[in-house]
Short mmCIF file of C-alpha atoms in Angstrom, two decimals:
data_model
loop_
_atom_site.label_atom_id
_atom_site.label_comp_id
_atom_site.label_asym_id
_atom_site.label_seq_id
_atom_site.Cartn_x
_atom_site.Cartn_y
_atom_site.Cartn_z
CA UNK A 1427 89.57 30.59 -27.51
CA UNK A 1428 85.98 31.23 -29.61
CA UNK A 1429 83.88 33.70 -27.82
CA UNK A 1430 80.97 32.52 -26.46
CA UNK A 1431 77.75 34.95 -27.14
CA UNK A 1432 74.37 34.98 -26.00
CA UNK A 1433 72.87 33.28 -29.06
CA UNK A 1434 75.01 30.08 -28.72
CA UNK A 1435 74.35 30.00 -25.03
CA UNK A 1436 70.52 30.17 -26.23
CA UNK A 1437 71.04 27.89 -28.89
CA UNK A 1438 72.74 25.22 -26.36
CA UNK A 1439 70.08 26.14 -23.59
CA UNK A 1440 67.45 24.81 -26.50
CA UNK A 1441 69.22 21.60 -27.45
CA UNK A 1442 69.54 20.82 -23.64
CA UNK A 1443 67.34 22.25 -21.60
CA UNK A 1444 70.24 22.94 -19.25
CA UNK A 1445 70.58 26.39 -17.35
CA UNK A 1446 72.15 29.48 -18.98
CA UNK A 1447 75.14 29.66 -16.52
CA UNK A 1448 75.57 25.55 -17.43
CA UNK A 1449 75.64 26.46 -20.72
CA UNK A 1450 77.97 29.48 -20.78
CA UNK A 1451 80.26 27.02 -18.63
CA UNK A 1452 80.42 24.23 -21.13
CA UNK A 1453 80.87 26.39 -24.58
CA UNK A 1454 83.50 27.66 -22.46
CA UNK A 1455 85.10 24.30 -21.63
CA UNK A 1456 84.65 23.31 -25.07
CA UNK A 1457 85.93 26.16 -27.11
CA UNK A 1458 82.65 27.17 -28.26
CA UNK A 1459 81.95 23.46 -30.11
CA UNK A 1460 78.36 22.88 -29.41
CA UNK A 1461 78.21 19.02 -29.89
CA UNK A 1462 81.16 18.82 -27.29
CA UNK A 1463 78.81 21.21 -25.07
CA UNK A 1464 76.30 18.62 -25.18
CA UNK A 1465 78.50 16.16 -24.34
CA UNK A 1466 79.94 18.27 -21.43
CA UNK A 1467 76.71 18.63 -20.10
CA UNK A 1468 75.62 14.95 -20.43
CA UNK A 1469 78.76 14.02 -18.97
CA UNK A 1470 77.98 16.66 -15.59
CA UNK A 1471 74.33 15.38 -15.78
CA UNK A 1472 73.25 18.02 -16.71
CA UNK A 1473 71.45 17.22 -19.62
CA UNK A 1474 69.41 14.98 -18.68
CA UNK A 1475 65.68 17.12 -19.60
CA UNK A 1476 66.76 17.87 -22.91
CA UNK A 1477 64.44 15.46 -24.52
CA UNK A 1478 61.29 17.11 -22.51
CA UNK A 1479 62.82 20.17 -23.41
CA UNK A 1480 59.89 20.77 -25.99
CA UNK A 1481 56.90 19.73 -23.85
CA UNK A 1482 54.18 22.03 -22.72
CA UNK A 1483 53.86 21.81 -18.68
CA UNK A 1484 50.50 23.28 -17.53
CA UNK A 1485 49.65 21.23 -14.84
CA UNK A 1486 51.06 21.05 -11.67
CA UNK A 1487 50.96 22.75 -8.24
CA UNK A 1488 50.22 26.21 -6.54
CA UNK A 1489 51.64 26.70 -3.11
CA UNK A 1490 51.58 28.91 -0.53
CA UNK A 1491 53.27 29.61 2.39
CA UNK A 1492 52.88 32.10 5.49
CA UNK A 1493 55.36 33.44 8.15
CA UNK A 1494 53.98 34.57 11.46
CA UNK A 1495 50.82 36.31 9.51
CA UNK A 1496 53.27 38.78 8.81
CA UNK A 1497 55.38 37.21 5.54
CA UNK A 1498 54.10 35.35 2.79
CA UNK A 1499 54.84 33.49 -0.76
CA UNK A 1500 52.84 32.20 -3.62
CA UNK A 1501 54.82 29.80 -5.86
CA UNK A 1502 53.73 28.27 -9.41
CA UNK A 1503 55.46 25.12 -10.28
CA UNK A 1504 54.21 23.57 -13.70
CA UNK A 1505 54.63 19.66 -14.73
CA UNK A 1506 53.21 18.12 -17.75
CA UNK A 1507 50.58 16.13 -16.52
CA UNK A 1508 48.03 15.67 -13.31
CA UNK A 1509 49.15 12.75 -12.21
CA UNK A 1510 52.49 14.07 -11.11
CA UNK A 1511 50.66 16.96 -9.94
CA UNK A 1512 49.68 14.23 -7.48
CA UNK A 1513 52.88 12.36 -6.59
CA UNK A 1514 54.50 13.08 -2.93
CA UNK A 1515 58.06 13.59 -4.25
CA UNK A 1516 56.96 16.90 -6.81
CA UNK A 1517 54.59 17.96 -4.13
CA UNK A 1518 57.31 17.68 -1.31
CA UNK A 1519 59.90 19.47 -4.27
CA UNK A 1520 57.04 22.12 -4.44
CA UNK A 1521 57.16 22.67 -0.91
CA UNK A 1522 60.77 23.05 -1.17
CA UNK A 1523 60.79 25.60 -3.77
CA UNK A 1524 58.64 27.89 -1.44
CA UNK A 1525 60.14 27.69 1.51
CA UNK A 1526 63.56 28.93 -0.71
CA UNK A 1527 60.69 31.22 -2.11
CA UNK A 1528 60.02 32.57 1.18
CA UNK A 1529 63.26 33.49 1.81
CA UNK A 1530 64.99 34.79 -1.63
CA UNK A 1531 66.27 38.25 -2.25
CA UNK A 1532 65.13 37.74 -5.76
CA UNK A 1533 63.14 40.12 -7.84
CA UNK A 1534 62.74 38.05 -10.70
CA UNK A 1535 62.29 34.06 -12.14
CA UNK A 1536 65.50 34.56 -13.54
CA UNK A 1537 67.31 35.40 -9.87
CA UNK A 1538 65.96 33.23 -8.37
CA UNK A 1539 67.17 30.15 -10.70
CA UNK A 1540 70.41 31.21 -10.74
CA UNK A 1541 70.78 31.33 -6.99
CA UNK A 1542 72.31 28.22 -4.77
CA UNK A 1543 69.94 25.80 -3.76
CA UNK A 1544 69.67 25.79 -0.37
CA UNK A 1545 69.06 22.82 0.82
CA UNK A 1546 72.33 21.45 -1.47
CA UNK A 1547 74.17 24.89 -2.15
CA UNK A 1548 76.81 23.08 -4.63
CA UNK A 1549 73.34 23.26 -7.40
CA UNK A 1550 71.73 26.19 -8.57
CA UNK A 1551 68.47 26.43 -8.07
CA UNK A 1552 67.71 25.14 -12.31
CA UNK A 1553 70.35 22.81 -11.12
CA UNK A 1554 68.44 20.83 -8.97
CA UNK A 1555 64.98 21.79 -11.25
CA UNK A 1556 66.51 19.34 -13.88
CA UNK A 1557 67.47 17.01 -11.09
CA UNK A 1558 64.19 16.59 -10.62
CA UNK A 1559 63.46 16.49 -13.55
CA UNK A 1560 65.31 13.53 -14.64
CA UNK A 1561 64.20 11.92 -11.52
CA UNK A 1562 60.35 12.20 -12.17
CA UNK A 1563 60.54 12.14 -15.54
CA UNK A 1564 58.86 15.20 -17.19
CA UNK A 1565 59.30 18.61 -17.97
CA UNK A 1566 58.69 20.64 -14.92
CA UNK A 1567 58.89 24.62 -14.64
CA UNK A 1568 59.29 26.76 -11.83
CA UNK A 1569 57.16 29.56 -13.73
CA UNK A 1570 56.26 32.18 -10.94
CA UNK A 1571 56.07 33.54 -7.34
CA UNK A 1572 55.03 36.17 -5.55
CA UNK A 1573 56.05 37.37 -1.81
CA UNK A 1574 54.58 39.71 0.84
CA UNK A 1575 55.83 41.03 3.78
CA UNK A 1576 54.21 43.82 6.33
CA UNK A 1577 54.88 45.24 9.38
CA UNK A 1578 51.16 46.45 10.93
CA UNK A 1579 48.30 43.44 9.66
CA UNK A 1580 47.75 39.78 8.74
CA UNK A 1581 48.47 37.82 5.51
CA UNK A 1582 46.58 34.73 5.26
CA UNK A 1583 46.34 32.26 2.54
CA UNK A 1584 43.83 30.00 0.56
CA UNK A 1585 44.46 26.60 -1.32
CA UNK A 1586 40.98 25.91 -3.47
CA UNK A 1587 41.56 21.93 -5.55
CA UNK A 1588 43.79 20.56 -3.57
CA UNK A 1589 47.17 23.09 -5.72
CA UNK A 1590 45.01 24.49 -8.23
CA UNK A 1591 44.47 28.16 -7.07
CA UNK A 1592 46.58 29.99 -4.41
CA UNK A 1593 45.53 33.17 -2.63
CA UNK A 1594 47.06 35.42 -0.79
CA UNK A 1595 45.29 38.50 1.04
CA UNK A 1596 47.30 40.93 2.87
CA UNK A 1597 45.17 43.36 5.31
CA UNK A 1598 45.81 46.42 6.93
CA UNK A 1599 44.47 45.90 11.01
CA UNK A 1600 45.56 46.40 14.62
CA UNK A 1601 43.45 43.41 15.40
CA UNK A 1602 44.77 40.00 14.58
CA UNK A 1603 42.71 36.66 16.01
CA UNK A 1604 41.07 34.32 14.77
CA UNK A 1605 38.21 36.18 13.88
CA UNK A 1606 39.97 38.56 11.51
CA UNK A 1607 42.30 35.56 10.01
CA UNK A 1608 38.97 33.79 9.44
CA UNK A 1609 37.21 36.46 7.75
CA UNK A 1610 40.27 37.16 5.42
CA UNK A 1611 39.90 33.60 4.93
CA UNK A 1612 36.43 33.83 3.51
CA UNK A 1613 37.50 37.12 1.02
CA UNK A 1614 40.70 34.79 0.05
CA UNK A 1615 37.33 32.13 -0.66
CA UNK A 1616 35.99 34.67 -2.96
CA UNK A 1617 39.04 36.07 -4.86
CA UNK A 1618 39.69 32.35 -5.60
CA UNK A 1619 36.27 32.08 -6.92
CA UNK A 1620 35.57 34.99 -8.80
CA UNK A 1621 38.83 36.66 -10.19
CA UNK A 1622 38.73 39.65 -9.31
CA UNK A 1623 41.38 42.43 -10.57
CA UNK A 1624 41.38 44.83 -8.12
CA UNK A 1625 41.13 45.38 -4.78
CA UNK A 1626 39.09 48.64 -5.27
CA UNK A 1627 38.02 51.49 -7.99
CA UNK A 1628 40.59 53.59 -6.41
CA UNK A 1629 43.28 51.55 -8.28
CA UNK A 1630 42.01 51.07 -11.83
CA UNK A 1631 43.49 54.12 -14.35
CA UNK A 1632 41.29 56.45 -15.84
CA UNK A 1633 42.64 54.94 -19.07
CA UNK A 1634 41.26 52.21 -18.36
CA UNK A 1635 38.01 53.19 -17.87
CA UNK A 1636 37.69 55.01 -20.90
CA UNK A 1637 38.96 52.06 -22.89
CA UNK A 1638 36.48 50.22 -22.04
CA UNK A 1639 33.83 52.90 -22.15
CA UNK A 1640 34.88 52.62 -25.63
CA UNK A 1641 34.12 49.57 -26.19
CA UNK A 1642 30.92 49.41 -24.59
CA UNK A 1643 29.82 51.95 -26.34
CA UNK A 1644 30.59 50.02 -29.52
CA UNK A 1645 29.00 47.20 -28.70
CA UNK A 1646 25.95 49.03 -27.84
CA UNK A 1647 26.29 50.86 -31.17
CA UNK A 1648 26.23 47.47 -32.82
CA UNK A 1649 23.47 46.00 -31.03
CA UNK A 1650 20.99 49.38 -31.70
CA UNK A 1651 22.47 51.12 -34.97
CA UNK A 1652 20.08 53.20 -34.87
CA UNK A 1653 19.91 55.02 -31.26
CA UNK A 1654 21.43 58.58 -31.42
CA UNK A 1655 25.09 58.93 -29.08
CA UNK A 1656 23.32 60.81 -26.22
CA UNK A 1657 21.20 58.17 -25.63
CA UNK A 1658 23.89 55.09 -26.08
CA UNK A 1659 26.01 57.33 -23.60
CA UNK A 1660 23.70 56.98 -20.67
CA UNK A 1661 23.18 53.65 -21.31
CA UNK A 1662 26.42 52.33 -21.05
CA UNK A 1663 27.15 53.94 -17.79
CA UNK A 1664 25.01 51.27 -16.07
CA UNK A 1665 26.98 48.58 -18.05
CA UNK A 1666 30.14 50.06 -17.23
CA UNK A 1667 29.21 50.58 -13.10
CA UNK A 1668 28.24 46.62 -13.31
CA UNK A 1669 31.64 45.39 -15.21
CA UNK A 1670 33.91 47.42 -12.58
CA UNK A 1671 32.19 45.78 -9.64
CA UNK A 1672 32.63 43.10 -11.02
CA UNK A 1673 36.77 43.56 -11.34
CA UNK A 1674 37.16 45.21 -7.89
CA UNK A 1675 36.82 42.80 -4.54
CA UNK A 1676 35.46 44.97 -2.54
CA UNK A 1677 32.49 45.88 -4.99
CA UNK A 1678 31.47 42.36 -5.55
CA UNK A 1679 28.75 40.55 -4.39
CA UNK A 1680 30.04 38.54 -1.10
CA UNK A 1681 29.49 34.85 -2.45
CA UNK A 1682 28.24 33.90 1.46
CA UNK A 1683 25.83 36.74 2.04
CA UNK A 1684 24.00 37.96 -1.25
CA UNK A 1685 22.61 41.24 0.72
CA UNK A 1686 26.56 42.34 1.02
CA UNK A 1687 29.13 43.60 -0.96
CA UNK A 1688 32.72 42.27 0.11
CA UNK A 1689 33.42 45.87 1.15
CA UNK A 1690 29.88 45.68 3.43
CA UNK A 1691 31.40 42.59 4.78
CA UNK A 1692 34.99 43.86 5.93
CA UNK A 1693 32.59 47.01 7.65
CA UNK A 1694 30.74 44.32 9.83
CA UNK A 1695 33.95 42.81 10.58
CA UNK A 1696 35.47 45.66 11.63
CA UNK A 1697 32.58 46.27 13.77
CA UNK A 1698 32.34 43.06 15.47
CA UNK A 1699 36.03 42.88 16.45
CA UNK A 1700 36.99 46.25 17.60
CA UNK A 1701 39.15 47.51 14.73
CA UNK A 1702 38.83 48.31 11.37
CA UNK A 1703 39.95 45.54 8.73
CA UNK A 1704 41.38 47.01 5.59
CA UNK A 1705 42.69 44.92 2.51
CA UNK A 1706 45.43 46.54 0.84
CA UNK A 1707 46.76 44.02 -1.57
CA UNK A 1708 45.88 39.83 -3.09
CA UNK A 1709 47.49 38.09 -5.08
CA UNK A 1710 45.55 34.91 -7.33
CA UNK A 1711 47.64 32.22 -9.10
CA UNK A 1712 45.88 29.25 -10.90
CA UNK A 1713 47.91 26.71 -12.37
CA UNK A 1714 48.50 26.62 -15.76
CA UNK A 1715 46.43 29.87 -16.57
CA UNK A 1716 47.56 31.90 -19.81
CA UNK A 1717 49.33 28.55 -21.17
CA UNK A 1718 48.75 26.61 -24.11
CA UNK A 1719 48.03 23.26 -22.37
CA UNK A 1720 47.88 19.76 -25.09
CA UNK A 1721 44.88 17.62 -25.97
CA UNK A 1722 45.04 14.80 -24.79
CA UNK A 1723 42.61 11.92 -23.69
CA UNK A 1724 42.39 10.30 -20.34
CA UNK A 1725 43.14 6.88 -21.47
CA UNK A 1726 46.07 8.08 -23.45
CA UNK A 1727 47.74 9.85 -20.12
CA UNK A 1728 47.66 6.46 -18.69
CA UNK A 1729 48.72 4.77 -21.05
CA UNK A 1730 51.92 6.82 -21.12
CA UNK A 1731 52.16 6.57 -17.53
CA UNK A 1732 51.83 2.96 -17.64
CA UNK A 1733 54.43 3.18 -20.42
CA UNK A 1734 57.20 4.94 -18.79
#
């Protein structure tokens, strides 16, 4: 019997889009022939995406899920276009994929494909991804998710465009009503709005603040060539206090209330419900961000939707 090694399972994975287990089992039912591989996996249905292997899927859907205000997941699955963004069957298979989200041991994409499906444990959980797949007819990608769990606090979450962001906040507080979920609420509103990176200075490396000391300091060297360092040094310092409040939450400007900082906000919050309100962790996904995503024209996505 041939061995089978990780390139031709890679090699097979590429030709098919099939999952890596599939294709480990059918080199190894076919004595390591790869055309008979693809014809094993055909056969088992398994197959069936290959052709949409190649496409790019950045659209699709964020979702998020919550738990008793105590356990949370935010889940990234990608198709190729916005009009199956839109369709009930990938939005109710999104919904799916959370709830299995919200309960997974996993600790990475990878995991969590390879585990049993649960609402059909015979499939993996790539399994029934190219199910799907074959049924909708695109390339679709579960790309990312993210869980939180506490003991003592509140996890809320935001939708903003109807799947385009998801937000999660989780917060720190002995008080948990309405009140507090609403105001986490609003700071889930901003996050969603204005990216931040941090939840406060406290977490952002003093490498990191030198780098980009650095290159605001060589900026401003470009802009005035001819101002001595001294001088450049205490200018950047104000351009460097602005660009960290903007990355950190709680040193941004709350979006509802100009006169208050988020932080400012959380304080009167605090105040006005009995118990301090502390946000220890968020998490923002928007669909499709970091990915190459195609060109193409309105009329020409309905025309191929009209075509298939």
């Amino acid at each position: 019997m041939a061995t089978v090694t990780a390139a031709m399972v890679k090699q097979l994975r590429e030709m098919t889009g099939a999952g890596m287990m599939d294709c480990k089992k059918a080199l190894s039912n076919t004595d390591g022939d790869m055309d008979k591989a693809v014809e094993f996996l055909r056969e088992k249905g398994l197959a069936a995406a290959a052709k949409k292997a190649g496409r790019i899927a950045a659209e699709g859907l964020v979702k998020a899920l919550v738990e008793n205000d105590k356990k949370a997941v935010v889940v990234e699955v990608n198709s190729e276009t916005d009009f199956v963004a839109k369709n009930v069957d990938f939005q109710n298979y999104v919904g799916e994929v959370a709830a299995q989200a919200l309960e997974t041991k996993a600790q990475t994409i990878e995991e969590f494909m390879a585990e049993p499906w649960a609402l059909e444990p015979s499939k993996t959980v790539e399994q029934e991804l190219s199910s799907k797949i074959s049924v909708i007819g695109e390339k679709l990608s579960i790309r990312r998710f993210e869980k939180m769990e506490i003991e003592n606090g509140c996890i809320v979450s935001y939708i903003h465009g109807g799947g385009r962001i998801g937000v999660l906040v989780e917060a720190e507080t002995d008080v948990v009503n309405e009140a507090v979920k609403e105001a986490l609420k609003n700071v889930a509103m901003q996050i969603a709005a204005l990216k931040p990176q941090y939840v406060s200075r406290d977490e952002i490396s003093d490498e990191f603040i030198e780098k980009e000391r650095e290159i605001l300091k060589t900026q401003a060297k470009n802009e005035m060539p001819d101002k001595p360092d001294n001088i450049i040094d205490k200018m950047i310092i104000g351009r460097l206090n602005k660009e960290l409040k903007e990355f950190c939450l709680l040193d941004q400007q709350y979006v509802k209330d100009g006169d208050l900082t988020v932080g400012k906000y959380l304080q009167q919050v605090s105040k006005e419900v009995g118990g301090a309100v502390t946000v220890k962790k968020f998490v923002r996904f928007e669909t499709g961000e970091g990915m190459q995503k195609k060109e193409e024209n309105f009329a020409e996505e309905v025309a191929k939707q009209i075509g298939q």
